[in-house]
CSV table of C-alpha atoms in Angstrom, one decimal:
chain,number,residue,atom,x,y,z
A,213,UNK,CA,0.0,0.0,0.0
A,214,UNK,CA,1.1,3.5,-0.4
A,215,UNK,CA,2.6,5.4,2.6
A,216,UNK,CA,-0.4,7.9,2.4
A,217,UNK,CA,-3.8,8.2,0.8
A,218,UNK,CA,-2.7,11.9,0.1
A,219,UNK,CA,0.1,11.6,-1.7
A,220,UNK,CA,-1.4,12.6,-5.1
A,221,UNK,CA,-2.1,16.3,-3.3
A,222,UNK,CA,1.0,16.8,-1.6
A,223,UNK,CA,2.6,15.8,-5.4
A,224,UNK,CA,1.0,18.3,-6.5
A,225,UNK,CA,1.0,20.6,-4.5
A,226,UNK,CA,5.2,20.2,-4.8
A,227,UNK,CA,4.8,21.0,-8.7
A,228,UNK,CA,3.0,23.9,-7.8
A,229,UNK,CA,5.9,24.7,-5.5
A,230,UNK,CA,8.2,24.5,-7.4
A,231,UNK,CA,6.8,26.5,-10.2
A,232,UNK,CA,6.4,29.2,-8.3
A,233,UNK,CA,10.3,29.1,-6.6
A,234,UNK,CA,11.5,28.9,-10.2
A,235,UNK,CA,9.2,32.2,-11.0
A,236,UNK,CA,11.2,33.6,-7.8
A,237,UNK,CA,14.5,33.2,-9.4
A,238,UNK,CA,14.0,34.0,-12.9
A,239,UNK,CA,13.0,37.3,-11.3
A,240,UNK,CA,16.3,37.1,-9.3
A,241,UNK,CA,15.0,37.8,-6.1
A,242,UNK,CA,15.3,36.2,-3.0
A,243,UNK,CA,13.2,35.1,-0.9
A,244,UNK,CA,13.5,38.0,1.1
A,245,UNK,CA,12.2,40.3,-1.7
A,246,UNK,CA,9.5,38.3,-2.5
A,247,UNK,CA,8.1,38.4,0.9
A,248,UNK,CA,8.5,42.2,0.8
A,249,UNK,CA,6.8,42.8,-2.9
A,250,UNK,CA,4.1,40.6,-1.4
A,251,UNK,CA,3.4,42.2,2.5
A,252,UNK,CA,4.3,39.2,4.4
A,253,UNK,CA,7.1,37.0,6.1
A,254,UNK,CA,10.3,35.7,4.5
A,255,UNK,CA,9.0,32.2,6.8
A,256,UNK,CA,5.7,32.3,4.5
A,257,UNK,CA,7.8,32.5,1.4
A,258,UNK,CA,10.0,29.7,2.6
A,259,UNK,CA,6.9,27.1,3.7
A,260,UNK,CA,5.1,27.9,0.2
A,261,UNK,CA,8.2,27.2,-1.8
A,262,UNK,CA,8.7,24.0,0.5
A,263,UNK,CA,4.9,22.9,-0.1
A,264,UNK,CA,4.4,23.1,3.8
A,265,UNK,CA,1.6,25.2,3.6
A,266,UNK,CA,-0.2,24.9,0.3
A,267,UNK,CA,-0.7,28.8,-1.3
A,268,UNK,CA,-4.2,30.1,-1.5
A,269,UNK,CA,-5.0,31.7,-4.9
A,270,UNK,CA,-4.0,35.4,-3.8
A,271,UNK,CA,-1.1,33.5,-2.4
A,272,UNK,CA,-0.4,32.7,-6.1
A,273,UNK,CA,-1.6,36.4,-7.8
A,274,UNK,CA,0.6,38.5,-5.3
A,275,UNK,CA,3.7,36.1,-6.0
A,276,UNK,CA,3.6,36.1,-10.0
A,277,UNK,CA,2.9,39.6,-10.0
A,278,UNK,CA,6.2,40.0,-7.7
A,279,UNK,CA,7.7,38.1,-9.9
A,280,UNK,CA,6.0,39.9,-13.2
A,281,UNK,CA,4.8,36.8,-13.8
A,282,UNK,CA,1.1,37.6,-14.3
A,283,UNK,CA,1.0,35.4,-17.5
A,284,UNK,CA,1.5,32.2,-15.5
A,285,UNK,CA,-1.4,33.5,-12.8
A,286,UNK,CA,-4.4,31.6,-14.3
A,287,UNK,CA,-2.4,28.6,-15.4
A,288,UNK,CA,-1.1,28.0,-11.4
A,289,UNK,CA,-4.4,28.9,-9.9
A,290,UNK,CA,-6.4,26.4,-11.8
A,291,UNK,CA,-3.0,24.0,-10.8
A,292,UNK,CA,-3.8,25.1,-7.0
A,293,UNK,CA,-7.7,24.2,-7.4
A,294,UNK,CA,-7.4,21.0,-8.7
A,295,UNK,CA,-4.8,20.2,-5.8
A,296,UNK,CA,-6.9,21.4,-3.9
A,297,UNK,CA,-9.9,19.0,-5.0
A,298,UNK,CA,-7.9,15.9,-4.4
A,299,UNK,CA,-7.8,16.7,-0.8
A,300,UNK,CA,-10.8,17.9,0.9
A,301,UNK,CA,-11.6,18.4,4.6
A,302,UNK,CA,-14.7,17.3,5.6
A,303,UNK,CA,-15.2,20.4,7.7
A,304,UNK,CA,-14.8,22.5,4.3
A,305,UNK,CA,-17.2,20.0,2.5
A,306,UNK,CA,-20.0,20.3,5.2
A,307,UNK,CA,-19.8,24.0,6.2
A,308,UNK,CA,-23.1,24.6,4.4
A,309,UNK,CA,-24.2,21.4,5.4
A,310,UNK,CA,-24.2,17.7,3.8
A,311,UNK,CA,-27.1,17.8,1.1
A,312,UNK,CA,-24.7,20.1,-0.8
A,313,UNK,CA,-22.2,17.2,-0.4
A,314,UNK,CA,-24.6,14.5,-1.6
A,315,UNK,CA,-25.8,16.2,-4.7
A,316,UNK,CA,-22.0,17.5,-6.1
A,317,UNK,CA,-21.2,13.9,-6.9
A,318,UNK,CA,-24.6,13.3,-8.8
A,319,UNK,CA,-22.3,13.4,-12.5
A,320,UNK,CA,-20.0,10.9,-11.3
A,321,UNK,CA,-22.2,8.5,-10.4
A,322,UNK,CA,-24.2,9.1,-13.1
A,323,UNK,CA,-21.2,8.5,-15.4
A,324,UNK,CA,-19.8,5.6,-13.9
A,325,UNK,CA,-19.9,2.4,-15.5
A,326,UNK,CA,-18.3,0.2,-12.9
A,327,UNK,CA,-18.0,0.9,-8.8
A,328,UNK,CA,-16.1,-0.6,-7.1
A,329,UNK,CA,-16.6,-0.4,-3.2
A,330,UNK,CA,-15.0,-1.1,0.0
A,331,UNK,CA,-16.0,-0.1,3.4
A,332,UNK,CA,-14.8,-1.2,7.0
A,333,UNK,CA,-16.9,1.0,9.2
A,334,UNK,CA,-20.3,1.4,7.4
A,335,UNK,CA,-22.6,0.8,4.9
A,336,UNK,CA,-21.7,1.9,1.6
A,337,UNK,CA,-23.5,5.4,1.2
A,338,UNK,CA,-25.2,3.9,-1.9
A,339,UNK,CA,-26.7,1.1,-0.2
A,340,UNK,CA,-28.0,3.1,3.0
A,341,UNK,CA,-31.5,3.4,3.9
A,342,UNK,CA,-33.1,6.8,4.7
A,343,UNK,CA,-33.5,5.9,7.8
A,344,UNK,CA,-29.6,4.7,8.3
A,345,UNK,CA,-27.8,7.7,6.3
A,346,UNK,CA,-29.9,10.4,8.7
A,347,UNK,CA,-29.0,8.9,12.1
A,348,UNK,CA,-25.0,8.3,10.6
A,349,UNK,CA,-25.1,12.2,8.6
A,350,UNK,CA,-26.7,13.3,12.0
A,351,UNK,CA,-23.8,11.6,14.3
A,352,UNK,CA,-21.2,13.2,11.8
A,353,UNK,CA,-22.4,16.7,11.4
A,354,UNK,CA,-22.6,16.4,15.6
A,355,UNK,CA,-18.7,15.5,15.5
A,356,UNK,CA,-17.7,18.2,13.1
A,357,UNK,CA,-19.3,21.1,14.4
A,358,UNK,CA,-21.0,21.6,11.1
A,359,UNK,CA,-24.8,22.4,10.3
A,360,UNK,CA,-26.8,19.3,10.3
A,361,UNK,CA,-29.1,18.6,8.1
A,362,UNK,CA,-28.9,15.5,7.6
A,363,UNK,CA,-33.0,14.9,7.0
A,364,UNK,CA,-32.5,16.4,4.0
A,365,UNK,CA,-29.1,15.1,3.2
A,366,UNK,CA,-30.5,11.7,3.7
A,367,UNK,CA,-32.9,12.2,1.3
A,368,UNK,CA,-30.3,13.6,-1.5
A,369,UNK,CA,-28.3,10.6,-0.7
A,370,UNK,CA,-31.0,7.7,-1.6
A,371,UNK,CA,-31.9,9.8,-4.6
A,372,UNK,CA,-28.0,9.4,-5.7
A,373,UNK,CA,-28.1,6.4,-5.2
A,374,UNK,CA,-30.7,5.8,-7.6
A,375,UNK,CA,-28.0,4.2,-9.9
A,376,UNK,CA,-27.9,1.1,-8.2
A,377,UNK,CA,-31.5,0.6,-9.9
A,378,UNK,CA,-30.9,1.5,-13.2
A,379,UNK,CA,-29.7,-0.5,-16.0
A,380,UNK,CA,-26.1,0.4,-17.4
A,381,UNK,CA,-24.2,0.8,-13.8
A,382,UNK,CA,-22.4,-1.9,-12.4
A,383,UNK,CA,-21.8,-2.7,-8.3
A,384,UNK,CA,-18.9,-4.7,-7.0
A,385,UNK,CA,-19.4,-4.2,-2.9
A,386,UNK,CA,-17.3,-5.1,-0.1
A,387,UNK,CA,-18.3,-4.6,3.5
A,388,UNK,CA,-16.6,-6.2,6.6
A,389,UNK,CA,-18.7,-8.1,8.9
A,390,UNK,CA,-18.1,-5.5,11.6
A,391,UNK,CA,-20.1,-3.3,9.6
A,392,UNK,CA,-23.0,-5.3,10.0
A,393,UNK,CA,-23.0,-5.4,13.8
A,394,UNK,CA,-21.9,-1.3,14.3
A,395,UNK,CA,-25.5,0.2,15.5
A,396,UNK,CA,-26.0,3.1,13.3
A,397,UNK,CA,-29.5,4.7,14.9
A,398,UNK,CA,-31.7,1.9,17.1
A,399,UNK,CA,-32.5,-1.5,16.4
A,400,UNK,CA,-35.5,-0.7,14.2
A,401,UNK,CA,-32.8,1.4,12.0
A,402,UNK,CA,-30.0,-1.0,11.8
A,403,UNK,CA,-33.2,-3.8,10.9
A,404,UNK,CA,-33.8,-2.2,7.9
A,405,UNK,CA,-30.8,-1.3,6.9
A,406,UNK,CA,-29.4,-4.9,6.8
A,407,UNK,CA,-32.9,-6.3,5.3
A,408,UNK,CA,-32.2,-4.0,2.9
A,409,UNK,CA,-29.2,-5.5,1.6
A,410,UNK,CA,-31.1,-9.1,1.7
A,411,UNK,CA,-33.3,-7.0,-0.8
A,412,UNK,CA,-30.2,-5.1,-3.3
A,413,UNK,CA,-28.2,-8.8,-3.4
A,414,UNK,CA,-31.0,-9.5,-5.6
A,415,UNK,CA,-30.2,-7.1,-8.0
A,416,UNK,CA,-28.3,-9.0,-11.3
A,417,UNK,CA,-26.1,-5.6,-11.2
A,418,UNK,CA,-24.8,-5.6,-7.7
A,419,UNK,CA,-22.2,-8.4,-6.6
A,420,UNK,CA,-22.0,-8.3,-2.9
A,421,UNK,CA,-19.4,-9.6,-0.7
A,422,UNK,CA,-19.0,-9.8,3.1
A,423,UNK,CA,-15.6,-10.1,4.8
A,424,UNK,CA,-16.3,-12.6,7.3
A,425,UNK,CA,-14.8,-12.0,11.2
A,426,UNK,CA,-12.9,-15.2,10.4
A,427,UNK,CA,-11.4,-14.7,7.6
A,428,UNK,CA,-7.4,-15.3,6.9
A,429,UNK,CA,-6.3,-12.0,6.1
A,430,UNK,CA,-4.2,-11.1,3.4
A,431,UNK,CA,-4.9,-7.4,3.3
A,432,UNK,CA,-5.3,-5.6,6.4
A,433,UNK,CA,-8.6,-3.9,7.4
A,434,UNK,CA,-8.0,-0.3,5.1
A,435,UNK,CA,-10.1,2.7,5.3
A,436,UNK,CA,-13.1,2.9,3.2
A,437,UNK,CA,-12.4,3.9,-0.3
A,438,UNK,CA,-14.6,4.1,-3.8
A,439,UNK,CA,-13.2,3.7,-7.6
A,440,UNK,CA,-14.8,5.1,-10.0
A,441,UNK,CA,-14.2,3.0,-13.2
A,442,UNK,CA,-10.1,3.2,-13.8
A,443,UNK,CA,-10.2,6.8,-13.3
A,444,UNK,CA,-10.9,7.8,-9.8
A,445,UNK,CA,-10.6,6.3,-6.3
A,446,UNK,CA,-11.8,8.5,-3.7
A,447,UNK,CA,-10.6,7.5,-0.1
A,448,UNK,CA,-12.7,8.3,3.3
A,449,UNK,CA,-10.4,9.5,6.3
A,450,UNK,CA,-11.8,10.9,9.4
A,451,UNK,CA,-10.5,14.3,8.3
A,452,UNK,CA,-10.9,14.8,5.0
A,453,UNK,CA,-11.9,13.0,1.4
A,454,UNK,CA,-8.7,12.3,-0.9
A,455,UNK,CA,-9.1,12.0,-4.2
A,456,UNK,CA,-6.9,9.7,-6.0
A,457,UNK,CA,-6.9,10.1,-10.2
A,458,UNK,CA,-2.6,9.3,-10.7
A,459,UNK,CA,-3.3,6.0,-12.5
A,460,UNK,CA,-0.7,4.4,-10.3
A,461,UNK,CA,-2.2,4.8,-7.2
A,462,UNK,CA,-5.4,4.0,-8.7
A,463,UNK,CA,-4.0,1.0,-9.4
A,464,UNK,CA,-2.9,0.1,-5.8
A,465,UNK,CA,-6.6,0.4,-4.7
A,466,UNK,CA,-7.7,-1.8,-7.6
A,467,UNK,CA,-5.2,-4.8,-6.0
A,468,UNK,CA,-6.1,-3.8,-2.6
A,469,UNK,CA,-10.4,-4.5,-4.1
A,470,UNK,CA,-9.2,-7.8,-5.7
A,471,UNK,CA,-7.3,-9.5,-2.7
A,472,UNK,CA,-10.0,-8.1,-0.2
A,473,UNK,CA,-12.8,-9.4,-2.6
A,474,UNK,CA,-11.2,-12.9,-3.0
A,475,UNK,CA,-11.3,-13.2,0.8
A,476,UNK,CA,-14.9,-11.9,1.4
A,477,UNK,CA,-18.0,-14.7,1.0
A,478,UNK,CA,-21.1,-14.2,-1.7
A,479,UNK,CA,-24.6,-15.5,-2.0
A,480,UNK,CA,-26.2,-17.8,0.4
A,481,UNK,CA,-22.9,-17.2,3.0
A,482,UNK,CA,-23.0,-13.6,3.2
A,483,UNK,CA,-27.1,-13.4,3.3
A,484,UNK,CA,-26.6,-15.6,6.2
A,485,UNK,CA,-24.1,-13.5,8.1
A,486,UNK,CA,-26.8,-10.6,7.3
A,487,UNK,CA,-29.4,-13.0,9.3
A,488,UNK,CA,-27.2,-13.6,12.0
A,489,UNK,CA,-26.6,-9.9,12.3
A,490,UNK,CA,-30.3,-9.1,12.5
A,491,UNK,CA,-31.2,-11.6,14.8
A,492,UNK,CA,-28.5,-10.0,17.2
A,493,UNK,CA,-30.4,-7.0,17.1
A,494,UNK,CA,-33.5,-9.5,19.1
């Protein structure tokens, strides 16, 4: 596995960097002048030029127009944003609230041919009930400090996930079998929600595996993470959403899938650790 999840934003944010040191020294200053031309601290200069602290946008206008630069402005900016993207705090996402969240990602579901999903700690956000996704949004936007509205981010969510029913998408799921047993809202929530996945294994488009407790591991409980066809994986930290499109590291996630999928049990074996599950709930 890779050392960190985020190491397609910090590699970019290094390019970005290092463009903008190499701006700094075709206009033969130091860093010094730099940080004069642009009203703050030699230090700032210093962490921007080492990617420790990631420049903003006016970060990037005041430096190329120290530098008389201005031509490479809109060129680094839209480099910043889409480092930016690939690394997301939740806190950011959320600060209007979650349904804003849900509904952003409505294109790449739509456009995906093939998911591919794995999840240690809960349900696939696809597969969640209503019911589920409020009482888990609702915990979340509790633990963040953000606005919840997770009613109505519930709701958005189920209507994303309105892909899992139509023809054309493609679902390869794998949960562990501690997700089954984590209580996500009461009893009568976490009863639906796994009856509900009796119901989607049905589905001739959804492939369904469950990592049993007792399975020999070859690859180590990881945290949850999505792929979108061969050109996307986005990862779930508690902290913030990485997104992953370097087609190497996409391809670490795809091995990671197969060798957890080849562990996990289908059909009649994981519809019974479902049953077990729900009679727990007794």
């Amino acid at each position: 596995m890779s050392a960190s999840p985020s190491s397609s934003a910090q590699a970019a944010r290094e390019v970005i960097a290092a463009r903008l040191s190499g701006l700094r020294r075709d206009a033969e200053l130091t860093g010094h002048e730099l940080a004069l031309r642009c009203g703050w601290s030699p230090a700032k200069s210093s962490r921007i030029e080492r990617a420790k602290t990631p420049a903003s946008d006016a970060d990037i206008r005041a430096w190329c127009t120290a530098c008389g630069a201005e031509d490479q402005t809109a060129d680094l900016v839209a480099a910043n944003r889409q480092a930016d993207q690939m690394y997301v705090h939740w806190k950011k996402l959320h600060r209007h609230g979650m349904r804003r969240a849900q509904e952003e990602v409505v294109p790449l579901y739509e456009g995906t041919r093939h998911f591919r999903v794995y999840c240690s700690n809960v349900v696939p956000g696809m597969l969640q009930t209503e019911a589920y996704a409020a009482a888990l949004l609702s915990t979340i936007a509790t633990f963040q400090g953000t606005p919840d509205d997770s009613p109505e981010a519930a709701a958005s969510r189920v209507e994303r996930s309105r892909v899992v029913h139509e023809g054309g998408h493609r679902f390869a799921l794998l949960m562990e079998e501690t997700v089954l047993r984590y209580r996500i809202g009461d009893a009568e929530t976490m009863a639906g929600q796994l009856g509900y996945l009796l119901a989607v294994m049905a589905l001739p488009n959804v492939s369904l595996g469950i990592i049993p407790f007792t399975a020999e591991r070859r690859v180590w409980p990881l945290e949850a993470f999505y792929l979108f066809d061969d050109h996307r994986a986005s990862v779930e930290l508690l902290t913030a959403a990485v997104n992953v499109s370097a087609p190497s590291e996409i391809a670490v996630y795809a091995k990671a899938f197969s060798q957890l999928a080849e562990i996990a049990v289908y059909g009649s074996d994981a519809r019974a650790l479902i049953t077990e599950a729900i009679s727990s709930l007794g």
